[in-house]
PDB file of C-alpha atoms in Angstrom:
ATOM      1  CA  UNK A   1     102.810 101.899  82.600  1.00  0.00           C
ATOM      2  CA  UNK A   2      99.683 103.871  82.470  1.00  0.00           C
ATOM      3  CA  UNK A   3     100.208 107.511  83.433  1.00  0.00           C
ATOM      4  CA  UNK A   4      97.981 109.312  85.901  1.00  0.00           C
ATOM      5  CA  UNK A   5      97.150 113.070  86.325  1.00  0.00           C
ATOM      6  CA  UNK A   6      96.019 114.286  89.682  1.00  0.00           C
ATOM      7  CA  UNK A   7      95.746 117.912  91.221  1.00  0.00           C
ATOM      8  CA  UNK A   8      98.724 118.638  93.374  1.00  0.00           C
ATOM      9  CA  UNK A   9      96.395 119.785  96.304  1.00  0.00           C
ATOM     10  CA  UNK A  10      92.891 120.267  97.434  1.00  0.00           C
ATOM     11  CA  UNK A  11      91.182 121.807 100.474  1.00  0.00           C
ATOM     12  CA  UNK A  12      88.019 120.491 102.155  1.00  0.00           C
ATOM     13  CA  UNK A  13      86.147 121.667 105.145  1.00  0.00           C
ATOM     14  CA  UNK A  14      85.682 119.092 108.153  1.00  0.00           C
ATOM     15  CA  UNK A  15      82.443 117.115 107.688  1.00  0.00           C
ATOM     16  CA  UNK A  16      81.907 118.004 104.114  1.00  0.00           C
ATOM     17  CA  UNK A  17      82.239 115.574 101.118  1.00  0.00           C
ATOM     18  CA  UNK A  18      85.536 115.629  99.073  1.00  0.00           C
ATOM     19  CA  UNK A  19      85.795 114.524  95.443  1.00  0.00           C
ATOM     20  CA  UNK A  20      89.374 113.697  94.438  1.00  0.00           C
ATOM     21  CA  UNK A  21      89.724 113.295  90.533  1.00  0.00           C
ATOM     22  CA  UNK A  22      92.222 111.179  88.688  1.00  0.00           C
ATOM     23  CA  UNK A  23      92.809 111.112  84.890  1.00  0.00           C
ATOM     24  CA  UNK A  24      94.200 107.700  83.509  1.00  0.00           C
ATOM     25  CA  UNK A  25      93.472 108.066  79.951  1.00  0.00           C
ATOM     26  CA  UNK A  26      96.226 105.358  78.932  1.00  0.00           C
ATOM     27  CA  UNK A  27      94.951 102.511  81.296  1.00  0.00           C
ATOM     28  CA  UNK A  28      95.005  98.972  79.988  1.00  0.00           C
ATOM     29  CA  UNK A  29      91.541  97.150  79.831  1.00  0.00           C
ATOM     30  CA  UNK A  30      92.711  94.723  82.366  1.00  0.00           C
ATOM     31  CA  UNK A  31      94.059  97.197  84.941  1.00  0.00           C
ATOM     32  CA  UNK A  32      92.304  97.768  88.142  1.00  0.00           C
ATOM     33  CA  UNK A  33      92.114 101.381  89.521  1.00  0.00           C
ATOM     34  CA  UNK A  34      93.540 101.578  92.833  1.00  0.00           C
ATOM     35  CA  UNK A  35      93.572 104.353  95.361  1.00  0.00           C
ATOM     36  CA  UNK A  36      96.087 104.471  98.515  1.00  0.00           C
ATOM     37  CA  UNK A  37      96.611 107.405 100.907  1.00  0.00           C
ATOM     38  CA  UNK A  38      99.600 108.240 103.013  1.00  0.00           C
ATOM     39  CA  UNK A  39      99.148 110.030 106.381  1.00  0.00           C
ATOM     40  CA  UNK A  40     102.304 112.026 107.536  1.00  0.00           C
ATOM     41  CA  UNK A  41     105.066 109.747 108.720  1.00  0.00           C
ATOM     42  CA  UNK A  42     103.245 106.596 107.779  1.00  0.00           C
ATOM     43  CA  UNK A  43     103.535 104.051 105.070  1.00  0.00           C
ATOM     44  CA  UNK A  44     100.794 104.178 102.359  1.00  0.00           C
ATOM     45  CA  UNK A  45      97.516 102.626 103.320  1.00  0.00           C
ATOM     46  CA  UNK A  46      94.842 100.931 100.961  1.00  0.00           C
ATOM     47  CA  UNK A  47      91.612 102.858 100.362  1.00  0.00           C
ATOM     48  CA  UNK A  48      89.772 101.248  97.590  1.00  0.00           C
ATOM     49  CA  UNK A  49      90.056  99.718  94.107  1.00  0.00           C
ATOM     50  CA  UNK A  50      87.743  98.879  91.225  1.00  0.00           C
ATOM     51  CA  UNK A  51      87.672  97.705  87.521  1.00  0.00           C
ATOM     52  CA  UNK A  52      84.526  99.030  85.847  1.00  0.00           C
ATOM     53  CA  UNK A  53      81.687  99.346  88.387  1.00  0.00           C
ATOM     54  CA  UNK A  54      81.546 101.889  91.193  1.00  0.00           C
ATOM     55  CA  UNK A  55      82.710 100.715  94.395  1.00  0.00           C
ATOM     56  CA  UNK A  56      81.843 101.519  98.029  1.00  0.00           C
ATOM     57  CA  UNK A  57      83.607 100.442 101.374  1.00  0.00           C
ATOM     58  CA  UNK A  58      83.554 101.869 104.764  1.00  0.00           C
ATOM     59  CA  UNK A  59      86.422 104.333 104.002  1.00  0.00           C
ATOM     60  CA  UNK A  60      85.274 105.849 100.656  1.00  0.00           C
ATOM     61  CA  UNK A  61      83.344 105.439  97.277  1.00  0.00           C
ATOM     62  CA  UNK A  62      85.052 105.108  93.963  1.00  0.00           C
ATOM     63  CA  UNK A  63      83.243 106.419  90.774  1.00  0.00           C
ATOM     64  CA  UNK A  64      84.596 105.243  87.522  1.00  0.00           C
ATOM     65  CA  UNK A  65      83.936 106.863  84.357  1.00  0.00           C
ATOM     66  CA  UNK A  66      82.202 104.711  81.640  1.00  0.00           C
ATOM     67  CA  UNK A  67      85.279 104.637  79.393  1.00  0.00           C
ATOM     68  CA  UNK A  68      87.750 104.213  82.321  1.00  0.00           C
ATOM     69  CA  UNK A  69      89.752 106.999  81.383  1.00  0.00           C
ATOM     70  CA  UNK A  70      89.077 108.940  84.835  1.00  0.00           C
ATOM     71  CA  UNK A  71      87.952 108.113  88.200  1.00  0.00           C
ATOM     72  CA  UNK A  72      86.937 110.044  91.412  1.00  0.00           C
ATOM     73  CA  UNK A  73      87.531 109.099  95.019  1.00  0.00           C
ATOM     74  CA  UNK A  74      84.756 110.181  97.098  1.00  0.00           C
ATOM     75  CA  UNK A  75      85.142 110.937 100.908  1.00  0.00           C
ATOM     76  CA  UNK A  76      81.620 111.281 102.146  1.00  0.00           C
ATOM     77  CA  UNK A  77      82.323 113.468 105.313  1.00  0.00           C
ATOM     78  CA  UNK A  78      85.996 114.604 105.624  1.00  0.00           C
ATOM     79  CA  UNK A  79      87.586 114.462 109.057  1.00  0.00           C
ATOM     80  CA  UNK A  80      90.905 115.860 110.066  1.00  0.00           C
ATOM     81  CA  UNK A  81      92.333 112.376 109.874  1.00  0.00           C
ATOM     82  CA  UNK A  82      91.828 112.359 106.186  1.00  0.00           C
ATOM     83  CA  UNK A  83      94.292 114.782 105.662  1.00  0.00           C
ATOM     84  CA  UNK A  84      96.814 112.899 103.688  1.00  0.00           C
ATOM     85  CA  UNK A  85      98.402 112.419 100.156  1.00  0.00           C
ATOM     86  CA  UNK A  86      96.066 110.422  98.001  1.00  0.00           C
ATOM     87  CA  UNK A  87      97.460 108.279  95.157  1.00  0.00           C
ATOM     88  CA  UNK A  88      95.589 106.851  92.146  1.00  0.00           C
ATOM     89  CA  UNK A  89      97.232 103.887  90.659  1.00  0.00           C
ATOM     90  CA  UNK A  90      96.410 101.654  87.682  1.00  0.00           C
ATOM     91  CA  UNK A  91      97.310  98.239  88.787  1.00  0.00           C
ATOM     92  CA  UNK A  92      97.417  95.021  86.767  1.00  0.00           C
ATOM     93  CA  UNK A  93      99.210  92.589  84.491  1.00  0.00           C
ATOM     94  CA  UNK A  94     100.054  95.504  81.933  1.00  0.00           C
ATOM     95  CA  UNK A  95     102.632  96.788  84.384  1.00  0.00           C
ATOM     96  CA  UNK A  96     103.810  93.386  85.456  1.00  0.00           C
ATOM     97  CA  UNK A  97     101.645  93.748  88.746  1.00  0.00           C
ATOM     98  CA  UNK A  98     103.996  96.416  90.416  1.00  0.00           C
ATOM     99  CA  UNK A  99     102.123  99.467  91.934  1.00  0.00           C
ATOM    100  CA  UNK A 100     103.610 102.879  90.446  1.00  0.00           C
ATOM    101  CA  UNK A 101     103.035 105.956  92.640  1.00  0.00           C
ATOM    102  CA  UNK A 102     102.811 109.319  91.078  1.00  0.00           C
ATOM    103  CA  UNK A 103     102.967 112.640  93.034  1.00  0.00           C
ATOM    104  CA  UNK A 104      99.445 112.338  94.375  1.00  0.00           C
ATOM    105  CA  UNK A 105      97.018 114.813  95.733  1.00  0.00           C
ATOM    106  CA  UNK A 106      97.701 116.526  99.156  1.00  0.00           C
ATOM    107  CA  UNK A 107      94.378 116.850 100.835  1.00  0.00           C
ATOM    108  CA  UNK A 108      94.091 119.646 103.508  1.00  0.00           C
ATOM    109  CA  UNK A 109      91.104 119.404 105.758  1.00  0.00           C
ATOM    110  CA  UNK A 110      90.171 122.529 107.631  1.00  0.00           C
ATOM    111  CA  UNK A 111      88.202 122.371 111.021  1.00  0.00           C
TER     112      UNK A 111
ATOM    113  CA  UNK B   1      97.132  89.692 112.967  1.00  0.00           C
ATOM    114  CA  UNK B   2     100.376  91.250 112.550  1.00  0.00           C
ATOM    115  CA  UNK B   3     101.083  93.606 109.520  1.00  0.00           C
ATOM    116  CA  UNK B   4     104.104  94.033 107.469  1.00  0.00           C
ATOM    117  CA  UNK B   5     107.122  94.514 109.805  1.00  0.00           C
ATOM    118  CA  UNK B   6     110.281  96.503 108.775  1.00  0.00           C
ATOM    119  CA  UNK B   7     113.485  96.470 110.630  1.00  0.00           C
ATOM    120  CA  UNK B   8     115.358  98.533 111.811  1.00  0.00           C
ATOM    121  CA  UNK B   9     112.895 101.434 111.988  1.00  0.00           C
ATOM    122  CA  UNK B  10     115.974 103.739 111.706  1.00  0.00           C
ATOM    123  CA  UNK B  11     119.365 103.160 110.460  1.00  0.00           C
ATOM    124  CA  UNK B  12     122.480 105.556 110.323  1.00  0.00           C
ATOM    125  CA  UNK B  13     125.431 104.450 108.514  1.00  0.00           C
ATOM    126  CA  UNK B  14     128.630 106.054 107.201  1.00  0.00           C
ATOM    127  CA  UNK B  15     129.122 106.613 103.535  1.00  0.00           C
ATOM    128  CA  UNK B  16     130.694 103.555 101.751  1.00  0.00           C
ATOM    129  CA  UNK B  17     129.348 100.924 104.346  1.00  0.00           C
ATOM    130  CA  UNK B  18     126.955  98.080 103.514  1.00  0.00           C
ATOM    131  CA  UNK B  19     123.477  97.958 105.008  1.00  0.00           C
ATOM    132  CA  UNK B  20     120.580  95.313 104.979  1.00  0.00           C
ATOM    133  CA  UNK B  21     117.125  96.287 105.546  1.00  0.00           C
ATOM    134  CA  UNK B  22     114.584  93.548 106.466  1.00  0.00           C
ATOM    135  CA  UNK B  23     111.055  93.213 105.622  1.00  0.00           C
ATOM    136  CA  UNK B  24     108.608  90.528 107.188  1.00  0.00           C
ATOM    137  CA  UNK B  25     105.553  90.453 105.093  1.00  0.00           C
ATOM    138  CA  UNK B  26     101.941  89.274 106.178  1.00  0.00           C
ATOM    139  CA  UNK B  27     101.940  85.414 106.386  1.00  0.00           C
ATOM    140  CA  UNK B  28     100.927  83.832 103.333  1.00  0.00           C
ATOM    141  CA  UNK B  29     101.248  86.864 100.994  1.00  0.00           C
ATOM    142  CA  UNK B  30     102.883  85.866  97.623  1.00  0.00           C
ATOM    143  CA  UNK B  31     103.800  89.221  96.566  1.00  0.00           C
ATOM    144  CA  UNK B  32     106.270  91.604  98.058  1.00  0.00           C
ATOM    145  CA  UNK B  33     107.258  95.007  97.066  1.00  0.00           C
ATOM    146  CA  UNK B  34     110.183  97.387  97.900  1.00  0.00           C
ATOM    147  CA  UNK B  35     109.959 101.142  97.539  1.00  0.00           C
ATOM    148  CA  UNK B  36     112.061 104.154  98.509  1.00  0.00           C
ATOM    149  CA  UNK B  37     110.665 107.666  99.251  1.00  0.00           C
ATOM    150  CA  UNK B  38     112.490 110.933  99.481  1.00  0.00           C
ATOM    151  CA  UNK B  39     111.132 113.868 101.332  1.00  0.00           C
ATOM    152  CA  UNK B  40     108.128 115.290  99.319  1.00  0.00           C
ATOM    153  CA  UNK B  41     107.939 112.694  96.853  1.00  0.00           C
ATOM    154  CA  UNK B  42     105.801 109.583  96.166  1.00  0.00           C
ATOM    155  CA  UNK B  43     107.070 106.065  96.905  1.00  0.00           C
ATOM    156  CA  UNK B  44     109.543 105.031  93.910  1.00  0.00           C
ATOM    157  CA  UNK B  45     109.311 101.524  92.984  1.00  0.00           C
ATOM    158  CA  UNK B  46     112.529  99.299  93.471  1.00  0.00           C
ATOM    159  CA  UNK B  47     111.657  95.523  93.113  1.00  0.00           C
ATOM    160  CA  UNK B  48     108.718  93.182  93.087  1.00  0.00           C
ATOM    161  CA  UNK B  49     108.789  89.547  94.074  1.00  0.00           C
ATOM    162  CA  UNK B  50     106.226  86.810  93.405  1.00  0.00           C
ATOM    163  CA  UNK B  51     107.256  84.007  95.635  1.00  0.00           C
ATOM    164  CA  UNK B  52     110.836  83.709  95.624  1.00  0.00           C
ATOM    165  CA  UNK B  53     111.619  85.193  92.286  1.00  0.00           C
ATOM    166  CA  UNK B  54     111.900  88.856  91.347  1.00  0.00           C
ATOM    167  CA  UNK B  55     108.992  89.328  89.021  1.00  0.00           C
ATOM    168  CA  UNK B  56     110.213  92.940  88.047  1.00  0.00           C
ATOM    169  CA  UNK B  57     113.525  94.566  89.243  1.00  0.00           C
ATOM    170  CA  UNK B  58     113.544  97.373  86.860  1.00  0.00           C
ATOM    171  CA  UNK B  59     113.445  99.968  89.640  1.00  0.00           C
ATOM    172  CA  UNK B  60     116.701  99.126  91.186  1.00  0.00           C
ATOM    173  CA  UNK B  61     118.834 102.293  90.619  1.00  0.00           C
ATOM    174  CA  UNK B  62     122.159 100.554  90.018  1.00  0.00           C
ATOM    175  CA  UNK B  63     124.160  97.334  90.919  1.00  0.00           C
ATOM    176  CA  UNK B  64     124.916  98.540  94.606  1.00  0.00           C
ATOM    177  CA  UNK B  65     121.152  97.560  95.309  1.00  0.00           C
ATOM    178  CA  UNK B  66     120.102  93.839  95.592  1.00  0.00           C
ATOM    179  CA  UNK B  67     117.199  92.209  97.153  1.00  0.00           C
ATOM    180  CA  UNK B  68     116.536  88.618  98.039  1.00  0.00           C
ATOM    181  CA  UNK B  69     113.524  86.523  99.194  1.00  0.00           C
ATOM    182  CA  UNK B  70     114.998  82.983  99.515  1.00  0.00           C
ATOM    183  CA  UNK B  71     111.976  81.204 101.092  1.00  0.00           C
ATOM    184  CA  UNK B  72     109.177  83.236  99.756  1.00  0.00           C
ATOM    185  CA  UNK B  73     108.488  85.065 103.009  1.00  0.00           C
ATOM    186  CA  UNK B  74     111.062  87.369 104.530  1.00  0.00           C
ATOM    187  CA  UNK B  75     112.964  89.752 102.218  1.00  0.00           C
ATOM    188  CA  UNK B  76     116.261  91.658 102.584  1.00  0.00           C
ATOM    189  CA  UNK B  77     117.299  94.665 100.627  1.00  0.00           C
ATOM    190  CA  UNK B  78     120.890  95.103 100.489  1.00  0.00           C
ATOM    191  CA  UNK B  79     122.945  98.169  99.586  1.00  0.00           C
ATOM    192  CA  UNK B  80     126.573  98.032  99.000  1.00  0.00           C
ATOM    193  CA  UNK B  81     128.966 101.051  99.371  1.00  0.00           C
ATOM    194  CA  UNK B  82     126.290 103.432 100.568  1.00  0.00           C
ATOM    195  CA  UNK B  83     126.255 107.069  99.200  1.00  0.00           C
ATOM    196  CA  UNK B  84     124.581 110.090 100.716  1.00  0.00           C
ATOM    197  CA  UNK B  85     121.872 110.067  98.035  1.00  0.00           C
ATOM    198  CA  UNK B  86     120.758 106.656  99.309  1.00  0.00           C
ATOM    199  CA  UNK B  87     119.353 108.345 102.208  1.00  0.00           C
ATOM    200  CA  UNK B  88     115.493 107.912 102.284  1.00  0.00           C
ATOM    201  CA  UNK B  89     112.766 105.948 103.793  1.00  0.00           C
ATOM    202  CA  UNK B  90     112.634 102.456 102.389  1.00  0.00           C
ATOM    203  CA  UNK B  91     109.036 100.906 102.320  1.00  0.00           C
ATOM    204  CA  UNK B  92     107.957  97.225 101.939  1.00  0.00           C
ATOM    205  CA  UNK B  93     104.680  96.014 101.131  1.00  0.00           C
ATOM    206  CA  UNK B  94     102.950  92.648 100.556  1.00  0.00           C
ATOM    207  CA  UNK B  95      99.731  91.368  98.956  1.00  0.00           C
ATOM    208  CA  UNK B  96      98.017  88.124  98.322  1.00  0.00           C
ATOM    209  CA  UNK B  97      96.077  86.927  95.358  1.00  0.00           C
ATOM    210  CA  UNK B  98      95.292  88.016  91.863  1.00  0.00           C
ATOM    211  CA  UNK B  99      97.516  90.667  90.512  1.00  0.00           C
ATOM    212  CA  UNK B 100      95.485  93.981  90.279  1.00  0.00           C
ATOM    213  CA  UNK B 101      92.549  92.505  92.322  1.00  0.00           C
ATOM    214  CA  UNK B 102      94.223  92.666  95.659  1.00  0.00           C
ATOM    215  CA  UNK B 103      95.340  95.213  98.137  1.00  0.00           C
ATOM    216  CA  UNK B 104      98.760  95.810  99.226  1.00  0.00           C
ATOM    217  CA  UNK B 105      99.707  96.236 102.944  1.00  0.00           C
ATOM    218  CA  UNK B 106     102.607  98.591 103.683  1.00  0.00           C
ATOM    219  CA  UNK B 107     104.964  98.535 106.616  1.00  0.00           C
ATOM    220  CA  UNK B 108     106.061 101.737 108.495  1.00  0.00           C
ATOM    221  CA  UNK B 109     109.512 101.904 106.536  1.00  0.00           C
ATOM    222  CA  UNK B 110     113.062 101.955 107.401  1.00  0.00           C
ATOM    223  CA  UNK B 111     114.569 105.591 107.430  1.00  0.00           C
ATOM    224  CA  UNK B 112     117.965 105.258 106.329  1.00  0.00           C
ATOM    225  CA  UNK B 113     120.476 108.076 106.625  1.00  0.00           C
ATOM    226  CA  UNK B 114     124.038 107.959 105.136  1.00  0.00           C
ATOM    227  CA  UNK B 115     126.324 110.403 106.793  1.00  0.00           C
TER     228      UNK B 115
END
């Protein structure tokens, strides 16, 4: 299974952009890069995923390095509701399709 | 539409008892996952189904844990002879489509407490 490295915690001010990094240097060429987040006392929630190209959706943007060994989740304007644990997960046939969660990054958003 | 439903939301049981945890995935989703999560930790993978069969059960900690999905929809996680160390939140997720290129939807979890 591909290993990931994320900072344990990050802080942001409300309404400012947040860049959450993830290193996944051992990712397989066919694995997608998924991001999930988990709000307190909730189940994980899908945020975004991509393979090679940068991706945008209503929640966030995903910037994927050209060599695919790292990626960055971008929240364009953090809100208090974005305070959560963010998980970066390589996902694909190389790990039989299962999602493997690491420790994630705990994002604190200050008003 | 309805999301992933897990019942019960809370379960307290005595050490040594048998428990069953139920997961109702989103209709039509072929993949179903079970995880458990201890306080302050990320979800720990237990087992993954594609249809009725277990595609990967490498995360089941020992033979006290067993899961079934007989008709390819509802799944039940079964724990025999529960121990205090089994106390955790048990999460279920489901997804549809090609492995890797699809999002998973999680339930709210079942909080299991073994006393």
